[in-house]
Amino acid sequence: VQPVESGGGLVRAGGSLRLSCAAAGSTFDDYAVGWFRQAPGKGREGVACISIDDFTTAYKDAVKGRFTISTNDALNTVYLQMNSLKPEDTAVYYCAAAVEGDYNDCLEPRDLDYWGQGTQVTVSS
């Protein structure tokens, strides 16, 4: 599967953005899909992930209550709704996928195999 991200941009603090991750030419059925981010000078960190098998989700503590991960009925797109954005949310956001059963922690970047090219999110103060 090849994830393709879209929806990044520039937003003021307190604003919202919705990122999309499309499974190019395929679906995410039988995969777990995660959103990750990497700020300048920092390592890549898991933000949110969802199992497409049973729709269970997991979130980084810093985004709980502000970000929501979801999928569409066709299971070919995963969304990250980001509300109450903060300047510290500024980063390149990546979508990644792993086959169900082939990972331990869907928020651990090393556990996911298929990566998109990333989309920039910038939150101004």
XYZ file of N, CA, C and O in Angstrom:
500
model
N 0.849 -1.183 0.000
C 0.000 0.000 0.000
C 0.890 1.241 0.000
O 1.964 1.232 0.606
N 0.492 2.295 -0.687
C 1.244 3.540 -0.731
C 0.407 4.685 -0.162
O -0.536 5.142 -0.803
N 0.750 5.138 1.046
C 0.010 6.266 1.627
C 0.381 7.576 0.939
O 1.558 7.811 0.637
N -0.600 8.442 0.738
C -0.376 9.758 0.147
C -1.097 10.794 1.003
O -2.324 10.758 1.120
N -0.317 11.712 1.602
C -0.891 12.709 2.510
C -1.302 13.978 1.766
O -0.723 14.322 0.732
N -2.258 14.676 2.339
C -2.653 15.998 1.853
C -3.321 16.743 3.001
O -3.677 16.147 4.020
N -3.466 18.063 2.832
C -4.220 18.846 3.796
C -3.418 19.721 4.734
O -3.987 20.431 5.561
N -2.105 19.687 4.616
C -1.299 20.541 5.477
C -1.439 22.008 5.095
O -2.054 22.362 4.096
N -0.856 22.879 5.916
C -0.913 24.305 5.627
C -0.520 25.142 6.821
O 0.036 24.636 7.797
N -0.820 26.424 6.705
C -0.508 27.401 7.749
C -1.806 27.793 8.449
O -2.799 28.129 7.792
N -1.791 27.754 9.772
C -2.982 28.095 10.554
C -2.539 28.812 11.818
O -1.421 28.595 12.308
N -3.394 29.673 12.342
C -3.089 30.359 13.580
C -3.371 29.466 14.780
O -4.195 28.549 14.700
N -2.698 29.744 15.860
C -2.934 29.002 17.096
C -4.418 29.036 17.454
O -5.068 30.083 17.338
N -4.922 27.889 17.860
C -6.342 27.773 18.175
C -7.184 27.309 17.011
O -8.358 26.953 17.182
N -6.608 27.314 15.818
C -7.336 26.917 14.629
C -7.347 25.417 14.422
O -6.870 24.640 15.263
N -7.901 25.006 13.277
C -8.066 23.587 12.960
C -7.564 23.282 11.558
O -7.568 24.152 10.680
N -7.159 22.054 11.360
C -6.794 21.516 10.056
C -7.220 20.061 10.023
O -7.242 19.389 11.070
N -7.534 19.579 8.825
C -7.783 18.150 8.653
C -6.817 17.602 7.617
O -6.797 18.058 6.471
N -6.033 16.630 8.034
C -5.124 15.946 7.136
C -5.796 14.692 6.595
O -6.587 14.052 7.298
N -5.464 14.346 5.356
C -5.976 13.134 4.732
C -4.822 12.251 4.303
O -3.783 12.751 3.853
N -5.028 10.952 4.411
C -4.052 9.972 3.966
C -4.785 8.976 3.083
O -5.624 8.205 3.568
N -4.488 8.996 1.813
C -5.152 8.115 0.863
C -4.277 6.907 0.552
O -3.056 7.033 0.425
N -4.910 5.758 0.425
C -4.220 4.545 -0.009
C -4.266 4.541 -1.528
O -5.266 4.160 -2.121
N -3.167 4.967 -2.159
C -3.157 5.124 -3.607
C -3.437 3.798 -4.315
O -2.687 2.836 -4.151
N -4.570 3.741 -5.039
C -4.902 2.568 -5.815
C -5.281 1.346 -5.014
O -5.330 0.234 -5.539
N -5.575 1.532 -3.728
C -5.812 0.384 -2.854
C -6.724 0.803 -1.698
O -7.378 1.833 -1.780
N -6.775 -0.014 -0.681
C -7.466 0.351 0.560
C -6.559 0.010 1.736
O -5.529 -0.656 1.576
N -6.955 0.476 2.914
C -6.208 0.183 4.136
C -6.789 -1.022 4.885
O -6.432 -1.261 6.046
N -7.673 -1.777 4.240
C -8.220 -2.952 4.873
C -7.091 -3.904 5.282
O -6.173 -4.150 4.502
N -7.144 -4.413 6.517
C -6.110 -5.303 7.066
C -4.805 -4.589 7.412
O -3.759 -5.234 7.556
N -4.863 -3.272 7.544
C -3.699 -2.501 7.960
C -4.026 -1.717 9.230
O -5.185 -1.473 9.552
N -2.978 -1.328 9.919
C -3.061 -0.254 10.898
C -2.417 0.970 10.243
O -1.430 0.846 9.518
N -2.991 2.133 10.512
C -2.498 3.368 9.902
C -2.222 4.385 10.997
O -3.037 4.593 11.895
N -1.072 4.994 10.915
C -0.695 5.970 11.917
C -0.303 7.309 11.315
O 0.131 7.375 10.166
N -0.463 8.343 12.110
C 0.052 9.674 11.777
C 1.236 9.966 12.690
O 1.156 9.749 13.904
N 2.293 10.464 12.091
C 3.526 10.783 12.797
C 3.911 12.212 12.449
O 3.431 12.777 11.460
N 4.793 12.791 13.248
C 5.267 14.132 12.927
C 6.727 14.276 13.301
O 7.231 13.575 14.185
N 7.376 15.192 12.592
C 8.781 15.464 12.866
C 9.010 16.958 12.760
O 8.855 17.550 11.686
N 9.359 17.551 13.902
C 9.679 18.965 13.944
C 11.165 19.148 13.654
O 11.959 18.211 13.841
N 11.570 20.332 13.212
C 12.992 20.570 12.919
C 13.875 20.243 14.117
O 13.613 20.687 15.243
N 14.905 19.457 13.882
C 15.853 19.125 14.937
C 15.380 18.083 15.920
O 16.072 17.798 16.909
N 14.215 17.498 15.678
C 13.670 16.497 16.600
C 13.417 15.186 15.870
O 13.371 15.129 14.644
N 13.248 14.144 16.646
C 12.955 12.844 16.072
C 11.496 12.722 15.663
O 10.655 13.532 16.034
N 11.216 11.690 14.884
C 9.849 11.448 14.441
C 9.074 10.800 15.580
O 9.565 9.877 16.230
N 7.859 11.271 15.823
C 7.059 10.745 16.916
C 5.649 10.391 16.444
O 5.100 11.027 15.548
N 5.094 9.363 17.071
C 3.738 8.953 16.758
C 2.730 9.899 17.377
O 2.873 10.309 18.526
N 1.687 10.240 16.616
C 0.654 11.155 17.068
C -0.655 10.413 17.317
O -1.278 10.567 18.361
N -1.070 9.608 16.350
C -2.330 8.872 16.463
C -2.291 7.692 15.508
O -1.621 7.754 14.477
N -3.000 6.631 15.866
C -3.088 5.507 14.940
C -4.430 4.814 15.090
O -5.112 4.966 16.103
N -4.794 4.062 14.059
C -6.076 3.381 14.037
C -5.901 2.018 13.391
O -5.178 1.878 12.398
N -6.534 1.024 13.977
C -6.590 -0.286 13.366
C -7.806 -0.325 12.449
O -8.928 -0.089 12.903
N -7.599 -0.625 11.176
C -8.712 -0.655 10.253
C -9.539 -1.933 10.446
O -10.680 -2.026 10.035
N -8.968 -2.917 11.125
C -9.717 -4.152 11.413
C -10.845 -3.922 12.410
O -11.969 -4.347 12.194
N -10.511 -3.258 13.534
C -11.536 -3.097 14.584
C -11.733 -1.645 14.996
O -12.474 -1.374 15.943
N -11.048 -0.719 14.309
C -11.210 0.720 14.516
C -10.788 1.181 15.909
O -11.187 2.256 16.347
N -9.961 0.395 16.596
C -9.399 0.892 17.838
C -8.365 1.968 17.516
O -7.716 1.931 16.470
N -8.243 2.931 18.414
C -7.355 4.059 18.193
C -6.409 4.247 19.368
O -6.664 3.762 20.483
N -5.321 4.947 19.119
C -4.369 5.309 20.162
C -3.839 6.699 19.847
O -3.737 7.077 18.667
N -3.518 7.456 20.897
C -3.068 8.834 20.726
C -1.878 9.131 21.623
O -1.765 8.616 22.736
N -1.011 9.998 21.136
C 0.028 10.588 21.982
C -0.679 11.461 23.027
O -1.650 12.158 22.709
N -0.166 11.433 24.251
C -0.821 12.172 25.339
C -1.011 13.647 25.005
O -2.035 14.248 25.334
N -0.033 14.239 24.346
C -0.067 15.688 24.090
C -1.184 16.108 23.144
O -1.506 17.298 23.064
N -1.785 15.156 22.416
C -2.829 15.523 21.457
C -4.196 14.979 21.849
O -5.192 15.256 21.163
N -4.265 14.218 22.914
C -5.555 13.662 23.338
C -6.550 14.785 23.616
O -6.241 15.760 24.265
N -7.755 14.608 23.098
C -8.791 15.624 23.270
C -8.754 16.715 22.221
O -9.701 17.500 22.112
N -7.665 16.792 21.443
C -7.557 17.808 20.387
C -7.555 17.191 18.989
O -8.088 17.790 18.054
N -6.934 16.043 18.840
C -6.814 15.367 17.542
C -7.720 14.140 17.524
O -7.879 13.454 18.543
N -8.276 13.857 16.343
C -9.101 12.673 16.160
C -8.717 11.982 14.866
O -8.682 12.622 13.814
N -8.455 10.682 14.951
C -8.135 9.896 13.764
C -9.375 9.097 13.384
O -10.093 8.581 14.256
N -9.622 8.987 12.087
C -10.805 8.260 11.629
C -10.567 7.761 10.211
O -9.571 8.127 9.579
N -11.488 6.931 9.721
C -11.406 6.454 8.353
C -12.765 6.588 7.683
O -13.784 6.740 8.361
N -12.770 6.552 6.364
C -14.041 6.629 5.651
C -14.625 5.234 5.444
O -13.981 4.218 5.747
N -15.853 5.171 4.940
C -16.528 3.881 4.777
C -15.810 2.981 3.775
O -15.846 1.751 3.895
N -15.176 3.573 2.789
C -14.489 2.779 1.764
C -13.157 2.230 2.254
O -12.524 1.430 1.555
N -12.719 2.668 3.422
C -11.448 2.235 4.047
C -10.244 2.569 3.185
O -9.209 1.909 3.288
N -10.369 3.607 2.358
C -9.228 3.974 1.534
C -8.621 5.324 1.918
O -7.675 5.781 1.273
N -9.162 5.955 2.941
C -8.626 7.227 3.402
C -8.701 7.288 4.928
O -9.709 6.908 5.525
N -7.633 7.756 5.520
C -7.582 7.972 6.968
C -7.390 9.463 7.203
O -6.553 10.097 6.534
N -8.153 9.993 8.131
C -8.104 11.421 8.411
C -7.489 11.694 9.782
O -7.577 10.865 10.688
N -6.902 12.873 9.916
C -6.484 13.368 11.218
C -7.080 14.763 11.366
O -6.622 15.716 10.727
N -8.129 14.855 12.172
C -8.732 16.148 12.480
C -7.971 16.767 13.643
O -7.886 16.160 14.719
N -7.421 17.937 13.417
C -6.602 18.602 14.428
C -7.277 19.908 14.838
O -7.432 20.814 14.010
N -7.691 19.977 16.092
C -8.337 21.172 16.627
C -7.464 21.798 17.707
O -6.548 21.169 18.232
N -7.779 23.042 18.052
C -7.043 23.755 19.104
C -5.535 23.650 18.889
O -4.778 23.332 19.817
N -5.106 23.904 17.674
C -3.688 23.741 17.329
C -2.808 24.726 18.096
O -3.216 25.860 18.390
N -1.612 24.255 18.402
C -0.635 25.038 19.151
C 0.632 25.191 18.316
O 0.911 24.332 17.458
N 1.429 26.209 18.562
C 2.683 26.361 17.815
C 3.571 25.118 17.912
O 4.268 24.785 16.949
N 3.530 24.437 19.026
C 4.356 23.231 19.187
C 3.859 22.051 18.359
O 4.524 21.008 18.303
N 2.711 22.190 17.692
C 2.240 21.157 16.764
C 2.880 21.304 15.387
O 2.678 20.456 14.511
N 3.642 22.384 15.194
C 4.306 22.622 13.910
C 5.295 21.504 13.609
O 6.157 21.192 14.432
N 5.142 20.895 12.438
C 5.994 19.775 12.047
C 5.608 19.324 10.640
O 4.583 19.762 10.100
N 6.432 18.442 10.082
C 6.017 17.684 8.905
C 5.254 16.470 9.418
O 5.755 15.741 10.275
N 4.068 16.281 8.918
C 3.220 15.167 9.328
C 3.257 14.073 8.262
O 3.076 14.340 7.075
N 3.491 12.851 8.729
C 3.589 11.699 7.852
C 2.490 10.696 8.181
O 2.131 10.518 9.341
N 2.031 10.011 7.156
C 1.125 8.894 7.317
C 1.897 7.620 7.019
O 2.735 7.593 6.108
N 1.634 6.584 7.803
C 2.322 5.319 7.598
C 1.383 4.169 7.903
O 0.413 4.326 8.655
N 1.682 3.004 7.336
C 0.823 1.836 7.511
C 1.646 0.594 7.775
O 2.819 0.509 7.381
N 1.016 -0.335 8.446
C 1.615 -1.646 8.682
C 0.519 -2.689 8.600
O -0.625 -2.438 8.983
N 0.878 -3.851 8.096
C -0.083 -4.950 8.027
C -0.457 -5.373 9.442
O 0.410 -5.443 10.323
N -1.737 -5.616 9.676
C -2.183 -6.071 10.990
C -1.408 -7.322 11.411
O -1.243 -8.251 10.641
N -0.910 -7.267 12.657
C -0.124 -8.384 13.178
C 1.362 -8.246 12.945
O 2.153 -9.000 13.511
N 1.769 -7.267 12.124
C 3.187 -7.090 11.813
C 3.823 -5.940 12.580
O 4.866 -5.422 12.171
N 3.198 -5.505 13.668
C 3.767 -4.427 14.461
C 3.453 -4.683 15.925
O 2.530 -5.414 16.267
N 4.219 -4.048 16.812
C 3.955 -4.125 18.245
C 3.218 -2.895 18.750
O 2.307 -2.984 19.562
N 3.670 -1.736 18.278
C 3.128 -0.474 18.756
C 2.902 0.420 17.546
O 3.873 0.855 16.909
N 1.659 0.719 17.218
C 1.388 1.489 16.007
C 1.783 2.956 16.139
O 1.714 3.689 15.147
N 2.215 3.404 17.320
C 2.734 4.763 17.491
C 4.260 4.794 17.449
O 4.861 5.848 17.619
N 4.882 3.648 17.247
C 6.337 3.562 17.158
C 6.744 3.586 15.692
O 6.430 2.642 14.948
N 7.429 4.652 15.253
C 7.754 4.768 13.812
C 8.460 3.530 13.248
O 8.218 3.151 12.094
N 9.322 2.901 14.046
C 10.071 1.752 13.535
C 9.182 0.558 13.228
O 9.601 -0.364 12.512
N 7.984 0.541 13.755
C 7.087 -0.607 13.567
C 6.245 -0.514 12.298
O 5.551 -1.475 11.956
N 6.278 0.625 11.615
C 5.448 0.770 10.411
C 6.312 0.739 9.172
O 7.437 1.229 9.162
N 5.770 0.165 8.106
C 6.572 -0.174 6.938
C 6.369 0.719 5.717
O 7.276 0.867 4.904
N 5.162 1.258 5.559
C 4.822 1.984 4.338
C 4.568 3.441 4.678
O 3.666 3.746 5.454
N 5.356 4.325 4.086
C 5.343 5.737 4.468
C 4.990 6.645 3.302
O 5.389 6.396 2.155
N 4.266 7.713 3.619
C 4.016 8.760 2.659
C 5.147 9.771 2.647
O 6.129 9.648 3.380
N 4.980 10.807 1.829
C 6.043 11.787 1.636
C 5.992 12.923 2.643
O 6.939 13.691 2.766
N 4.899 13.051 3.376
C 4.780 14.075 4.397
C 4.082 15.334 3.910
O 4.082 15.637 2.714
N 3.484 16.044 4.847
C 2.841 17.312 4.551
C 3.135 18.282 5.695
O 3.082 17.910 6.870
N 3.469 19.520 5.359
C 3.882 20.504 6.362
C 2.670 21.116 7.055
O 1.718 21.553 6.390
N 2.738 21.164 8.370
C 1.755 21.879 9.177
C 2.491 22.945 9.972
O 3.444 22.625 10.703
N 2.087 24.187 9.808
C 2.713 25.286 10.525
C 1.646 26.039 11.301
O 0.649 26.475 10.721
N 1.870 26.163 12.606
C 0.922 26.856 13.478
C 1.597 28.122 13.993
O 2.616 28.041 14.690
N 1.049 29.266 13.647
C 1.638 30.531 14.073
C 1.016 30.989 15.394
O -0.144 30.724 15.679
N 1.821 31.695 16.173
C 1.344 32.156 17.486
C 0.649 33.496 17.384
O 0.687 34.148 16.359
